[in-house]
Each structure stands twice: as structure tokens, then as C-alpha cells.
Coordinates of C-alpha atoms in Angstrom, one line a residue:
Chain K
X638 CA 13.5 27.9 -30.5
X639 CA 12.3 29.0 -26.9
X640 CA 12.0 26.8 -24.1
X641 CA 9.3 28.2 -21.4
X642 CA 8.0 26.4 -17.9
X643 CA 5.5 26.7 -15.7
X644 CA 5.2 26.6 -11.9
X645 CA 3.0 23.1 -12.1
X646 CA 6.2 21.9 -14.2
X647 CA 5.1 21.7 -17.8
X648 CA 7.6 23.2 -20.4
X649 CA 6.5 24.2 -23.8
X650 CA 8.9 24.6 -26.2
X651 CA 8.3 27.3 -29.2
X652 CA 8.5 27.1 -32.5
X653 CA 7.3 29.6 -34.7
X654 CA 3.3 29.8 -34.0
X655 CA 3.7 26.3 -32.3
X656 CA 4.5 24.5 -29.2
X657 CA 5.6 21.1 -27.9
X658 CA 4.0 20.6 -24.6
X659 CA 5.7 18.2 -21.9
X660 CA 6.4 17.6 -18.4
X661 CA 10.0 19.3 -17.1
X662 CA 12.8 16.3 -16.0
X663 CA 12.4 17.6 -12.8
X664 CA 8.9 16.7 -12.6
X665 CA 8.8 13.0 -13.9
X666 CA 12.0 12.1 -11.2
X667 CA 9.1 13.7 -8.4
X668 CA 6.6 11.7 -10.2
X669 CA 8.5 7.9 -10.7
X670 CA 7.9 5.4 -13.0
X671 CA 5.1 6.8 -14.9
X672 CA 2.8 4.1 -16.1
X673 CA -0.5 5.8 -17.7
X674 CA -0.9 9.0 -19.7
X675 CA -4.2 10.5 -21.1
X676 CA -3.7 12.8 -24.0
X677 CA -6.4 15.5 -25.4
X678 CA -8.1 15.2 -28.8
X679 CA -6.3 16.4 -31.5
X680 CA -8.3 19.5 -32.8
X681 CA -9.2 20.2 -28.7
X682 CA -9.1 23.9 -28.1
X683 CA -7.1 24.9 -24.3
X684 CA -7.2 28.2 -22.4
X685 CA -4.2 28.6 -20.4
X686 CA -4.5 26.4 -17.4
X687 CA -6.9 23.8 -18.6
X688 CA -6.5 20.9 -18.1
X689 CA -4.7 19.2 -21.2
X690 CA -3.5 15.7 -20.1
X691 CA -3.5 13.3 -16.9
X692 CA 0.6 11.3 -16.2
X693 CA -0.4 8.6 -13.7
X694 CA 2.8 7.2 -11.5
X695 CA 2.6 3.8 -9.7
X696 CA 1.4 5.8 -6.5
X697 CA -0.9 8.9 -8.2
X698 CA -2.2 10.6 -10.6
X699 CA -1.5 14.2 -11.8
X700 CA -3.1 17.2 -13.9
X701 CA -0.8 18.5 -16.9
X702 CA -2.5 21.8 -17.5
X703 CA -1.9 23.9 -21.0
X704 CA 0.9 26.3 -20.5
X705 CA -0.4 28.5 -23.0
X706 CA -3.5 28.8 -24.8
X707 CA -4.2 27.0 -27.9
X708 CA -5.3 24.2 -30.9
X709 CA -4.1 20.8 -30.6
X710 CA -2.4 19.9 -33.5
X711 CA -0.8 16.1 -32.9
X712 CA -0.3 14.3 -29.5
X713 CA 2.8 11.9 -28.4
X714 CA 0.2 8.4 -29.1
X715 CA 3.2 6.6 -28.6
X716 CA 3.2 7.0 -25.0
X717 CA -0.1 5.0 -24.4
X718 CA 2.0 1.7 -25.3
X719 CA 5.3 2.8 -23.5
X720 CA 4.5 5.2 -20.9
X721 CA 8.2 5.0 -19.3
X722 CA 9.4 7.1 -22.4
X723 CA 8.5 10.2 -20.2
X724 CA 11.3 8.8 -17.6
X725 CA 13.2 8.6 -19.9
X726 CA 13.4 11.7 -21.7
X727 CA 10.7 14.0 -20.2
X728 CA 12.2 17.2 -22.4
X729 CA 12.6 14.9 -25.6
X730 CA 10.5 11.9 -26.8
X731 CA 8.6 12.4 -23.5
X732 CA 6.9 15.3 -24.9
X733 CA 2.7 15.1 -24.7
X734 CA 1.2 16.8 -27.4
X735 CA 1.9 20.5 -29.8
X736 CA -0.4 22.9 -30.0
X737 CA -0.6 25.9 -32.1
X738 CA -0.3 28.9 -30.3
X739 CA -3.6 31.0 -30.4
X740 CA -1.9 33.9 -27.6
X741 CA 1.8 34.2 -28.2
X742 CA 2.1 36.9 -25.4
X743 CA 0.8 34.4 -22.6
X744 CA 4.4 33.0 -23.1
X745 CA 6.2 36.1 -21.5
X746 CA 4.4 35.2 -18.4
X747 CA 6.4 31.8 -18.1
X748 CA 9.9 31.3 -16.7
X749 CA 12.8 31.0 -19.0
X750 CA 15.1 27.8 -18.7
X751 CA 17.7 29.8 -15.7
X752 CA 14.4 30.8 -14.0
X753 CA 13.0 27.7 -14.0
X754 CA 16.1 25.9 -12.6
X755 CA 16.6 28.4 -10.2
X756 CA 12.6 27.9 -9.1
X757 CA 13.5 23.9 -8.6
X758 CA 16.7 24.8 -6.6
X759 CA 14.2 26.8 -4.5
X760 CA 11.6 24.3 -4.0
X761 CA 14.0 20.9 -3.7
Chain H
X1208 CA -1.2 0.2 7.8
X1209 CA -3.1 3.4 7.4
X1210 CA -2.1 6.8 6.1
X1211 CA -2.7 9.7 8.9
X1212 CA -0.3 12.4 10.2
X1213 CA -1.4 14.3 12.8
X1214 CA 0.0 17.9 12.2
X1215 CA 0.3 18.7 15.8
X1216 CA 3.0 15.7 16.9
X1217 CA 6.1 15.6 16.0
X1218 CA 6.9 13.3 13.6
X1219 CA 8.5 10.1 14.5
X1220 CA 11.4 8.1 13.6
X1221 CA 12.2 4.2 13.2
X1222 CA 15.9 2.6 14.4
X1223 CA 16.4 2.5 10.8
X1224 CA 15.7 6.1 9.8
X1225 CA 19.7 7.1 9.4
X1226 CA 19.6 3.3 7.2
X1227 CA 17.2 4.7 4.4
X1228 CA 18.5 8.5 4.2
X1229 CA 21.9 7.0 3.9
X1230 CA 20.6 4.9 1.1
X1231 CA 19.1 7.6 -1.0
X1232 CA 15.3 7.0 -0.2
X1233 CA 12.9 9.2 -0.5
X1234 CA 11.4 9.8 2.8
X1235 CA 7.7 11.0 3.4
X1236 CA 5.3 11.4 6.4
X1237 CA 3.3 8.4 7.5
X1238 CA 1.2 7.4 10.0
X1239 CA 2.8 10.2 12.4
X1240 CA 6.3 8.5 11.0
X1241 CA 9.6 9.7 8.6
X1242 CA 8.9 6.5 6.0
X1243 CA 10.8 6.0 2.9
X1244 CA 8.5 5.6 0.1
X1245 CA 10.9 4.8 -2.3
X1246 CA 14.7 4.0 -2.8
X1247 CA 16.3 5.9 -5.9
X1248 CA 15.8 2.6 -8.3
X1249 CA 12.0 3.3 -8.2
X1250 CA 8.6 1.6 -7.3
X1251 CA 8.4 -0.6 -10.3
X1252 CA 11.7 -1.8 -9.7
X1253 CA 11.5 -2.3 -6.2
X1254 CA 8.4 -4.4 -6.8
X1255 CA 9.1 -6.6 -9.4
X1256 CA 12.1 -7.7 -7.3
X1257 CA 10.5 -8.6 -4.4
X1258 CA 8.3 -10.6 -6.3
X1259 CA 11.7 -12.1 -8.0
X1260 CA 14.3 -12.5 -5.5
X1261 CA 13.9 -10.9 -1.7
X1262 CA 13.0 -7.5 -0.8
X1263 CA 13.8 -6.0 2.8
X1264 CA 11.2 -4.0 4.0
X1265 CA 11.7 -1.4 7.7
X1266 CA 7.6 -2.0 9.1
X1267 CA 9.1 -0.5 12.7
X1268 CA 6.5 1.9 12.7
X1269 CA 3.4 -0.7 13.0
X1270 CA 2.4 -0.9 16.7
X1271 CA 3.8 -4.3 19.1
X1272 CA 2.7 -5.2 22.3
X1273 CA 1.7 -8.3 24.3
X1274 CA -0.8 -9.3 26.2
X1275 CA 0.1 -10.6 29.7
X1276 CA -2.4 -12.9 31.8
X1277 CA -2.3 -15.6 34.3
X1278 CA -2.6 -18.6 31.5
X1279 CA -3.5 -19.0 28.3
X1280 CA -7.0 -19.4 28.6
X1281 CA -7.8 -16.3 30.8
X1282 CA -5.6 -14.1 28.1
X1283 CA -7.4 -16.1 25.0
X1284 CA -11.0 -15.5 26.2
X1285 CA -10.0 -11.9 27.2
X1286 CA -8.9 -11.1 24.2
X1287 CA -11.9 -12.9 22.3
X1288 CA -14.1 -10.5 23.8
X1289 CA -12.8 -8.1 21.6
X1290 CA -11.8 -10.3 17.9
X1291 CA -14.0 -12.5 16.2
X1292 CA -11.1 -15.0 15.3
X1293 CA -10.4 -18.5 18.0
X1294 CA -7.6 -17.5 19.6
X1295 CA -8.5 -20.2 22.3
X1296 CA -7.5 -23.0 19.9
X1297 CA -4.2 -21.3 18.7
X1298 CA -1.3 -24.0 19.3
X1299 CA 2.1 -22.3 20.8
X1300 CA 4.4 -20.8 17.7
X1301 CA 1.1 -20.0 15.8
X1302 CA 0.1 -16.6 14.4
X1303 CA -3.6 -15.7 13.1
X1304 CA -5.0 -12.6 11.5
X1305 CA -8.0 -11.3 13.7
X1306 CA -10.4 -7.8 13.6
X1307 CA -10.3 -5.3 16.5
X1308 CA -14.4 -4.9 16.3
X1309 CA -16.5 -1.9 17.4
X1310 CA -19.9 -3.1 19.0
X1311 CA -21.7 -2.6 15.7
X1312 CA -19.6 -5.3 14.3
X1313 CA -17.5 -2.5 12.4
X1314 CA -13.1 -2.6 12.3
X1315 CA -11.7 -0.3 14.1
X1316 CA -8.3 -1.6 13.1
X1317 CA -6.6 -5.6 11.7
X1318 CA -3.9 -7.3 13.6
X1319 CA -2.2 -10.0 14.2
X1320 CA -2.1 -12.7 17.3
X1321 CA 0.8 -14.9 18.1
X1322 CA 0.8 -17.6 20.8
X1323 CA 4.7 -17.8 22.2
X1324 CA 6.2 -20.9 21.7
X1325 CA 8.2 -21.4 25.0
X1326 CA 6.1 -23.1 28.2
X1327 CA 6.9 -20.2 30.2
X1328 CA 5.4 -17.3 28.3
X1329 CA 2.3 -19.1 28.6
X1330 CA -0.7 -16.3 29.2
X1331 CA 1.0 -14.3 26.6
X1332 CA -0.1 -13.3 23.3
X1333 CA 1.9 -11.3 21.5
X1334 CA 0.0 -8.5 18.9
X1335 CA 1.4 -6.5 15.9
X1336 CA -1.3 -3.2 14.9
X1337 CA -1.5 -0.4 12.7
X1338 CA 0.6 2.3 13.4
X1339 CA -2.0 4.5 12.7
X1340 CA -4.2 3.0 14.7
X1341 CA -2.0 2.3 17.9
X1342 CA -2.8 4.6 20.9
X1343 CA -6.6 4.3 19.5
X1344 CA -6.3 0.3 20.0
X1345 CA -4.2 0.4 23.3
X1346 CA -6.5 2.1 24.8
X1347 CA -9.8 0.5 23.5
X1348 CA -8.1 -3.0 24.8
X1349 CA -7.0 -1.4 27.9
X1350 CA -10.2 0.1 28.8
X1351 CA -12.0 -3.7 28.2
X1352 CA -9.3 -6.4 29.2
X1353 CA -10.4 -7.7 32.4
X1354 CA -8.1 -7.0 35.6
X1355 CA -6.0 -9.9 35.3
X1356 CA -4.7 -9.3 31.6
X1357 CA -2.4 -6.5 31.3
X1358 CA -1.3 -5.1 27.8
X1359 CA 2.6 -4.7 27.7
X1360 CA 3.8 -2.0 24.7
X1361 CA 7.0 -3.3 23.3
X1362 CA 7.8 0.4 21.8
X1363 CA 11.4 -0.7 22.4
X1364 CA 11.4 -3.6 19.8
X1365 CA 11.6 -2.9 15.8
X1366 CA 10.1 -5.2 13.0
X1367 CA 11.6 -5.9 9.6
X1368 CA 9.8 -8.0 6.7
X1369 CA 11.7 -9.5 3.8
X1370 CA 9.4 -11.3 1.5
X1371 CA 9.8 -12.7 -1.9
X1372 CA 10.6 -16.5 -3.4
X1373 CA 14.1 -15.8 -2.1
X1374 CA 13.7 -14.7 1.4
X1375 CA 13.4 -18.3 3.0
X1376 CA 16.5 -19.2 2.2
X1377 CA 18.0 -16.4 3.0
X1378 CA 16.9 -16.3 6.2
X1379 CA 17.8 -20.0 6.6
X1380 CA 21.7 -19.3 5.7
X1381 CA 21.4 -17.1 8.7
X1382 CA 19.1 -19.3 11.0
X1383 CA 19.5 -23.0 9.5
X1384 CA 15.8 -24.2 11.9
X1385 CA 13.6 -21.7 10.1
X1386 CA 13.6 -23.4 7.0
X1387 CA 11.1 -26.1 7.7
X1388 CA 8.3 -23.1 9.4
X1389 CA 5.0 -23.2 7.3
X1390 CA 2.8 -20.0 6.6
X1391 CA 1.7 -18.6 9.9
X1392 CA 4.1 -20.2 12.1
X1393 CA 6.2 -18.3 14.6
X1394 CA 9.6 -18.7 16.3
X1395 CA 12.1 -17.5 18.7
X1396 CA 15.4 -17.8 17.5
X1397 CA 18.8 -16.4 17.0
X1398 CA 19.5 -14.6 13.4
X1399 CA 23.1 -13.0 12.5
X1400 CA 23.7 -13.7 16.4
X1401 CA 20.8 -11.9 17.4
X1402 CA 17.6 -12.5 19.6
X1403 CA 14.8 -12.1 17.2
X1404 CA 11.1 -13.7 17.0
X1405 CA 9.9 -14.3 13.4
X1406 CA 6.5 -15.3 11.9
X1407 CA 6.7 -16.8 8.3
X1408 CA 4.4 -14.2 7.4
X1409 CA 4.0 -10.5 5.4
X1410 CA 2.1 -8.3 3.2
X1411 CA 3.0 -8.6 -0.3
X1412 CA 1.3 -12.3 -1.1
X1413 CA 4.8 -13.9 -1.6
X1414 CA 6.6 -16.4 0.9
X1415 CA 8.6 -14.6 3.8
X1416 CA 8.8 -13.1 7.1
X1417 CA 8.9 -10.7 9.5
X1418 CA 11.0 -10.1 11.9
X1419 CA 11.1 -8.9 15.5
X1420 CA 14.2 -7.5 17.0
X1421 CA 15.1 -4.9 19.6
X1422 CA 15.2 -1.7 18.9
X1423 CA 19.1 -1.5 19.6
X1424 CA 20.2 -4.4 17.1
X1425 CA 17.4 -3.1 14.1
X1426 CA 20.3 -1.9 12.2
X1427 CA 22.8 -4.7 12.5
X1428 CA 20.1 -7.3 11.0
X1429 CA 18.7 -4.7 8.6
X1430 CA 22.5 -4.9 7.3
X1431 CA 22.9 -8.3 7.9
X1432 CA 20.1 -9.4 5.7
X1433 CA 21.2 -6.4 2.8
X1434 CA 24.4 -8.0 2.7
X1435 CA 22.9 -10.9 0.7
X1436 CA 22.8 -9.4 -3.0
X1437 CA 19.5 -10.9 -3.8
X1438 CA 18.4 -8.2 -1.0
X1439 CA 16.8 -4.9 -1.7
X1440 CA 15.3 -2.1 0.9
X1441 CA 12.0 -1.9 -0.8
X1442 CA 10.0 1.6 0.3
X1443 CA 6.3 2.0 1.1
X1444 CA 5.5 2.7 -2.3
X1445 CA 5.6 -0.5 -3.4
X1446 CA 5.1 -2.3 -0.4
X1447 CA 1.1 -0.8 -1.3
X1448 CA 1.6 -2.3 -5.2
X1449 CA 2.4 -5.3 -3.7
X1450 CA -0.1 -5.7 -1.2
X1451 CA -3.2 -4.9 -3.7
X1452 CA -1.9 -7.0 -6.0
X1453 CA -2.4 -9.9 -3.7
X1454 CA -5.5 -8.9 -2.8
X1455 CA -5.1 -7.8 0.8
X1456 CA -6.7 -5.0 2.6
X1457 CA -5.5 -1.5 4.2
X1458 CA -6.7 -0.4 7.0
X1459 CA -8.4 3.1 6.5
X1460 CA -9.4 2.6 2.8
X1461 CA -10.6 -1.1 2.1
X1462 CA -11.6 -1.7 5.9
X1463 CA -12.4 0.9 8.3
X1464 CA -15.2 1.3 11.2
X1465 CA -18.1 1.5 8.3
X1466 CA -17.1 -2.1 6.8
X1467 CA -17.7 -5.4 8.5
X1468 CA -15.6 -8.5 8.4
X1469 CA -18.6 -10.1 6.1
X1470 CA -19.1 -7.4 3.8
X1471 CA -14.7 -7.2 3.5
X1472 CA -14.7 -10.9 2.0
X1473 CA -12.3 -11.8 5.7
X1474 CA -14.9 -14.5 6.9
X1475 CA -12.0 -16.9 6.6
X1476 CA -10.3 -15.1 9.5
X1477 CA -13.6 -16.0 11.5
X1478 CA -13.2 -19.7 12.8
X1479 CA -16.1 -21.9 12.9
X1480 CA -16.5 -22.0 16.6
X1481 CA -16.5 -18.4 16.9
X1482 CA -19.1 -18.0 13.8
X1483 CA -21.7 -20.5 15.8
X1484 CA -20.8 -18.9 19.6
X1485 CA -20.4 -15.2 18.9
X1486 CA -19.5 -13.5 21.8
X1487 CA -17.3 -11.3 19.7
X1488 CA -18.5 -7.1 19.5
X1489 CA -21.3 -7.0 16.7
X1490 CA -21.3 -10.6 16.8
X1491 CA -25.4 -10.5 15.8
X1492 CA -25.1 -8.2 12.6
X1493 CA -22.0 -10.6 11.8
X1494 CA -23.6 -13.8 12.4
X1495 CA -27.1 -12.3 10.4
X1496 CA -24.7 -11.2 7.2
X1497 CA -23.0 -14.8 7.3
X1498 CA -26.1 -16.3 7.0
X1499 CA -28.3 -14.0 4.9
X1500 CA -25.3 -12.1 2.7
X1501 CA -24.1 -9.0 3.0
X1502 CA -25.7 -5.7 1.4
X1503 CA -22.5 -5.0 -0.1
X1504 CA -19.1 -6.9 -0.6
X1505 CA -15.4 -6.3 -1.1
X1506 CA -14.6 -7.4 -4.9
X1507 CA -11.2 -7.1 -7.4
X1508 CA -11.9 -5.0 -10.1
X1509 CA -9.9 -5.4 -13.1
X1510 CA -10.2 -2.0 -15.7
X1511 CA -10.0 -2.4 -19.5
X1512 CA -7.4 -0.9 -21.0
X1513 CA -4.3 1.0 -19.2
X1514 CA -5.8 3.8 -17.1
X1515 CA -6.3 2.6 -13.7
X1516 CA -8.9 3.8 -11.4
X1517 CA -8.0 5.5 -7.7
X1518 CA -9.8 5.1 -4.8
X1519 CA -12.6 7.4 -4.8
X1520 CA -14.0 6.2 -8.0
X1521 CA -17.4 5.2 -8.2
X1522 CA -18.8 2.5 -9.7
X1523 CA -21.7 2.1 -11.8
X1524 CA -24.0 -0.7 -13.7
X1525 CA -23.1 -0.2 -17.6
X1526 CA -26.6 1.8 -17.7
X1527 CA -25.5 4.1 -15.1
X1528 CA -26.5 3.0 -12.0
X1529 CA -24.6 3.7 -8.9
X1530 CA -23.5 0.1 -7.1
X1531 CA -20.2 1.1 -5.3
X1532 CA -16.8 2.8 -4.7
X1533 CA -13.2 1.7 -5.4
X1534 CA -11.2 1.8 -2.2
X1535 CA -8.1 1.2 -3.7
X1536 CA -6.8 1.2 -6.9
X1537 CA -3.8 1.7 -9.0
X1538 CA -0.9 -0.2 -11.3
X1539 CA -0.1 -3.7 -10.8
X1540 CA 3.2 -4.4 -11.9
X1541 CA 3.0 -7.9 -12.0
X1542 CA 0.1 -7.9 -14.1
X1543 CA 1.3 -5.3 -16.4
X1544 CA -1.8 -3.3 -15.8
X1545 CA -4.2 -1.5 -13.6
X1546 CA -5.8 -3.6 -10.7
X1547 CA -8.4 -1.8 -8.2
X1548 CA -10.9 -3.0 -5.1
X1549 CA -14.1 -1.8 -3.7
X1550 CA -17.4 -2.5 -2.4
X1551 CA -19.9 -3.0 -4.5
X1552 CA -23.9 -4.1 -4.1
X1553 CA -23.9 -7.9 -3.8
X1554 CA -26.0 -8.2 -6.7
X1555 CA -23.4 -7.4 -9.2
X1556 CA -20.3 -9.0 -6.7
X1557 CA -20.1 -11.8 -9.4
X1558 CA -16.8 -12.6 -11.1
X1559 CA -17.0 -11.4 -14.7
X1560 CA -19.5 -9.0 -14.3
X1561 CA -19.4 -6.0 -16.4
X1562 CA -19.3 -2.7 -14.2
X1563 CA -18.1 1.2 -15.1
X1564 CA -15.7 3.1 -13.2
X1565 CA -16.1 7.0 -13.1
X1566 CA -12.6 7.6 -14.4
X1567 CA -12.8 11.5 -14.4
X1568 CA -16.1 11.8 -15.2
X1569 CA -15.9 9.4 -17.4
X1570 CA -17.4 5.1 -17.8
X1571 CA -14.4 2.9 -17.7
X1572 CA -15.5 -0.3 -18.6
X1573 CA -13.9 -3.0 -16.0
X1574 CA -15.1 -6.5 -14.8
X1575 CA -15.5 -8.0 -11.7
X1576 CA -12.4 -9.9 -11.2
X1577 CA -10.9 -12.5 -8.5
X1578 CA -8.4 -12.2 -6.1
X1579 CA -5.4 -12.2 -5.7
X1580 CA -4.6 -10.5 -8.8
X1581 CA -1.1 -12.0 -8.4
X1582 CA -1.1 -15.7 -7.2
X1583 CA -0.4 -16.3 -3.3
X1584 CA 3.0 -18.4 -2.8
X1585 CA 2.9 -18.8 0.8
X1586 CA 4.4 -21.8 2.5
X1587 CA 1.9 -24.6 3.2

């Protein structure tokens, strides 16, 4: 199990030919209390980059765009009723939605974990 | 308050700056000024306890000065030239809520008047503006005060606001003859040993004040009135949450040189005398939209559902037609739920009236609601 991240902050973690799709703990403390989250279909095909979900804060909203390309398989519904969970645990029972992986070598283009926290030391 | 930063100043600091870094805040750009936006408990947090025991808000950055005249009614009529409010008829230790007007009758910023209390100040009327909005409203006044009414800055003076159902008597532990002030009234006085002029007034719809103070002595009251533990600091952040909950406008997105006082729903702010006299800039399409209506009026919208709607978002009839744009929108904490404002054609102004809000492209069903979304408790 492989846990990549993009520059925008989403992390998808890997799991055989799928991939749990979530915001990085980094991004929800820069966010605050998130209080709305629009999820995709299930079924919804991304490209890499779409965009694949909408976190609204108190103050904005924000894009979550598809890390990698693929199907979506199941989304987090849970977080339509208690959209704090992704305070709480952005990298666990935070996470949006999986999708099944439709271009496994888009992942090698994403930062590992020590990449990514060296990115956020970079930018904070 | 207005959001503007103008890239090529330097960006400004209040007294209290070194107060909010030290307290973990998160500080961004404002109005030209270093503002926190939120401390680290969060915006949710810091709203839901002003609105349940007393938050402490640094507003140093919105603009003071006073108007200086030979007696009151040369300073009053001077500045009525200019507002649409009576500020002839203001009583000594009163504050009103007024309209800087352009000649089409449009707002080129919101303030508010005070009349001083003490005999000698009289000819003075002290005024609080946007901060964004300052050096443009300095200079409009200066340019059309008559000769004999000066405007004074008071750049050397800070103002706090603490508001919520606890501030009052927390304020009156430290100044025992505030405690019988209504909504709107103003006083000199001492607080924690220090000169300060208050006005039982704010932004946030609950009971409170704010506070005038030098400059130098801003951070010994700012602590003196965080050493209560029913005091936050509470950041910008939700100082906005709080605001359009109540229902009150922001300069540069509900009310800007485009909107009238009519079509803005702030006709209460225009006293009768002054609705029948004029007199004020724009004062003929004003006194034609209070009698025939408005094309278009400031409403509460309240959207099904969780997602809530920014400003920006248009607004529709359910079959699609285009009838306005939300000017501010967001969460309400205090509702639980999203809560939005905007202008919409008159004919579908009506509380309860079924609208669409192009959320993303897509209808979001929402009605027409009243305001305040969060029930006033001022002190009458």
C-alpha cells in the first residue's frame, strides 16, 4: 500500500488497481472547519486533473481534482451528514471517494510521502 | 468593511498586531492591513462563542475621524449634505448608521455618526468608515464640507469590539455606568483605568460594543478585557459568519456605488424628515424608489440542502430565468446551514418565494427568506 500526493494536496492511496482519494492533513488545517463536500457519482469516469469533488470551509470553497485517472467505484456519503470528519482525520475516515485505477503509470508522476512533506515545509 | 489590497503600499499594521501573532492567529492581508482571520480554535468555534458568551474582536483598521465645526448645527447640516440619515436631530451620546452617497444616489461607503456627549465638544461629530474605503471618503468629505467644518483623522486612536450576550457585563465589571446604555448609545468613560469612548453597538447582531482607545493603551484593554475567561479574540473570519447571519451588509459586495440605500432594504437608516426634504446626493432617484419600489431589492436567501451558494452566484426563476445575483453567501453556524444575500427583481423579493441558485452550473433550489437569519439581541 502506496501513499501518493499531489501539488493541489490530494493524496491517493494504492491498493492494488484501486485508489482511496482524499485531501492531505496539511490541506484541511489550511482549509478550517470544513462544512460542505460534493462527491462525484459513483460509476463517474476522471482524467487526471478533473475535477472530482468540491470541500467548502466556513470562508470558501475549493476544487479536489482526480489525482490519477480513473472509475469511481464508492464515495465517503458519510461526509454529507458530518462534514468535520475531514478535520478530523483528513488521511483516514476523511477520505472522499476510491476509484479504480484506469493509468497506473500516472502515479509515478506524484510525490511520495518524504516528497510531499518536504513540498509543505517548502511552501509553509 | 471591504476586502482590497492595494499591491503597491505597504501593508499596514494595527496596535494589536504583536497581540494576534503571539496568540497563534492566522494573519492575512486586508484592506491594505496584516488582519488575523482566524485564531488556531477555528471559525466555527470562534463564532458560536461570540454568539454564547463574549468575543473580542481588534476592528483598528476601520477608518476614525471627527468632524470639527463652529456648533452643532453648522457640523449637522454639513454633513447632511453628504448622508441621507438626520443627523440634525441626533441627541448628544447618540450614534446612527448613515450612507456616504454619490450624486446618483449610489454608496460609496457606510458609516457611522456619533454626537459627543460633553457640552464642550459641541460642533463635533465623531465618524467610524471602512478601511477600505478611508482616503477615498476623506477626501470626498474634504473636498465638499464647507469652510467652516474641518475633518480631524484620529489615525492615532484604535477600536476594539466585543460582542455577544456576555459582553455587557463584562464591560460593566470594568466600567460599573455602562450598564444601563441602550443600543446606539455612546459614552465617554474610563475602562481598566483607561480613557475610552464606547458605543453599545457592533457587527455580529448580538448585544455589545465597541470601543475607542488610543493607539498607545490598545494593548492594555485588549488584555484587560481577555483576562475575563468568557473572552475570546475572535478573527475576521468569523466576524463575516457573524455579520451575514444577522443580516447586515458589507461594503464592496452587498452595497457598493451600483446599489442604492432603497434597493439595499437600509430605508430605516433614512429618517422621515430627510425622506420628505431630500437634500441628500441622489436624493430624487431615492425619494422616486421610496415611493414607486425599487427595480431590484436586497433579500436573504436560504438554500435547500447543505451546499451553500458564494457570491457570484446567479439567481434564477425555477424555469430559468435570470432575476439576480448572490452578494454574499456562505455557512451559518448558528443556523446549522448555508445562509446567502443578493439582489433580486422585486417581483420575486417575496418571502417564501421559490428561486434557483447557479451552484456550479447547477439549479439549487433556495427560498426567499427573512432577515436576520439569526435573531437581533440588541439592547432596547
Amino acid at each position: 500500500m502506496t501513499t501518493r500526493y499531489t501539488k493541489d494536496h490530494e493524496y491517493i492511496r494504492v491498493e492494488g488497481d484501486a485508489g482511496t482519494v482524499g485531501i492531505s492533513d496539511y490541506a484541511q488545517s489550511q482549509l478550517g472547519d470544513v462544512v460542505f463536500v460534493e462527491l462525484p457519482s459513483i460509476g463517474k469516469s476522471l482524467s487526471k486533473g478533473d475535477e472530482a469533488a468540491v470541500v467548502e470551509s466556513v470562508k470558501a470553497a475549493s476544487e479536489v481534482y482526480a489525482p490519477a485517472s480513473g472509475e469511481v467505484l464508492e464515495v465517503n456519503s458519510s461526509l454529507e451528514e458530518t462534514p468535520g470528519t475531514v478535520n478530523e482525520d483528513a488521511m483516514g475516515r476523511g477520505w472522499f471517494m476510491k476509484i479504480r485505477l484506469t493509468n497506473p503509470a500516472e502515479l509515478d508522476g506524484l510525490m511520495t510521502e518524504e516528497q510531499y512533506q518536504e513540498f509543505v515545509k517548502s511552501i509553509s | 468593511m471591504a476586502e482590497s489590497v492595494r499591491a503597491d503600499e505597504p501593508i499596514l499594521k494595527t496596535p494589536l498586531h504583536a497581540e494576534h501573532v503571539g496568540l497563534g492567529a492566522r494573519m492575512v492581508p486586508f484592506a491594505g492591513y496584516d488582519m488575523p482571520v482566524q485564531y488556531p480554535t477555528g471559525i466555527l468555534t470562534e463564532h458560536n462563542w461570540t454568539r454564547e458568551h463574549a468575543g473580542l474582536f481588534d476592528v483598528s483598521h476601520m477608518g476614525q475621524a471627527t468632524l470639527v465645526g463652529p456648533d452643532h448645527g453648522t457640523t449637522a447640516r454639513a454633513l447632511e449634505a453628504l448622508v441621507p440619515a438626520d443627523i440634525l436631530n441626533l441627541k448628544p451620546g447618540q450614534q446612527r448608521y448613515s450612507q456616504l452617497l454619490s450624486d446618483e444616489g449610489g454608496i460609496l461607503d457606510d458609516l457611522m455618526v456619533t454626537r459627543p456627549t460633553d457640552p464642550a465638544d459641541d460642533g463635533k461629530l465623531m465618524l467610524v468608515v471602512n478601511a477600505s474605503m478611508k482616503e477615498a471618503d476623506y477626501a470626498h468629505m474634504q473636498a465638499r464640507l464647507p469652510a467652516d467644518v474641518k475633518l480631524i483623522r484620529a489615525d492615532d486612536r484604535a477600536l476594539l469590539a466585543i460582542q455577544g450576550p456576555k459582553a455587557a457585563e463584562i464591560v460593566a465589571r470594568l466600567a460599573p455606568d455602562t450598564a444601563d446604555m441602550a443600543f446606539m448609545a455612546t459614552k465617554a468613560t474610563k475602562l481598566a483605568g483607561l480613557d475610552v469612548h464606547l458605543s453599545r453597538s457592533g457587527y455580529t447582531g448580538e448585544d455589545g460594543y465597541e470601543i475607542s482607545v488610543k493607539a498607545e493603551d490598545a494593548v492594555k484593554l485588549w488584555r484587560a478585557l481577555l483576562a475575563d475567561p468568557e473572552v475570546k479574540p475572535i478573527g475576521l473570519g468569523a466576524r463575516d459568519s457573524l455579520r451575514l447571519e444577522a443580516g447586515l451588509c458589507l461594503y464592496g459586495h452587498d452595497i457598493d456605488t451600483t446599489t442604492s440605500p432603497i434597493e439595499a432594504g437600509l430605508i430605516w437608516s433614512i429618517q422621515k424628515r430627510r425622506r420628505e426634504e431630500g437634500g441628500f446626493p441622489g436624493a430624487a432617484r431615492i425619494q422616486r424608489e421610496i415611493k414607486d419600489g425599487a427595480a431590484r431589492v436586497r433579500v436573504g436567501l436560504k438554500p435547500e440542502g447543505r451546499a451553500p451558494a458564494r457570491e457570484g452566484t446567479p439567481i434564477t426563476t425555477p424555469d430559468g430565468r435570470e432575476v439576480g445575483i448572490v452578494t454574499s453567501g456562505g455557512f451559518g453556524p448558528t443556523v446549522n446551514g448555508p445562509v446567502a444575500m443578493g439582489y433580486v427583481s422585486r417581483d420575486v423579493s417575496t418571502v417564501g418565494t421559490d428561486l434557483h441558485l447557479m451552484v456550479r452550473g447547477k439549479p439549487l433550489p433556495a427560498k426567499v427568506a427573512a432577515m436576520p437569519f439569526a435573531p437581533h439581541r440588541y439592547k432596547r
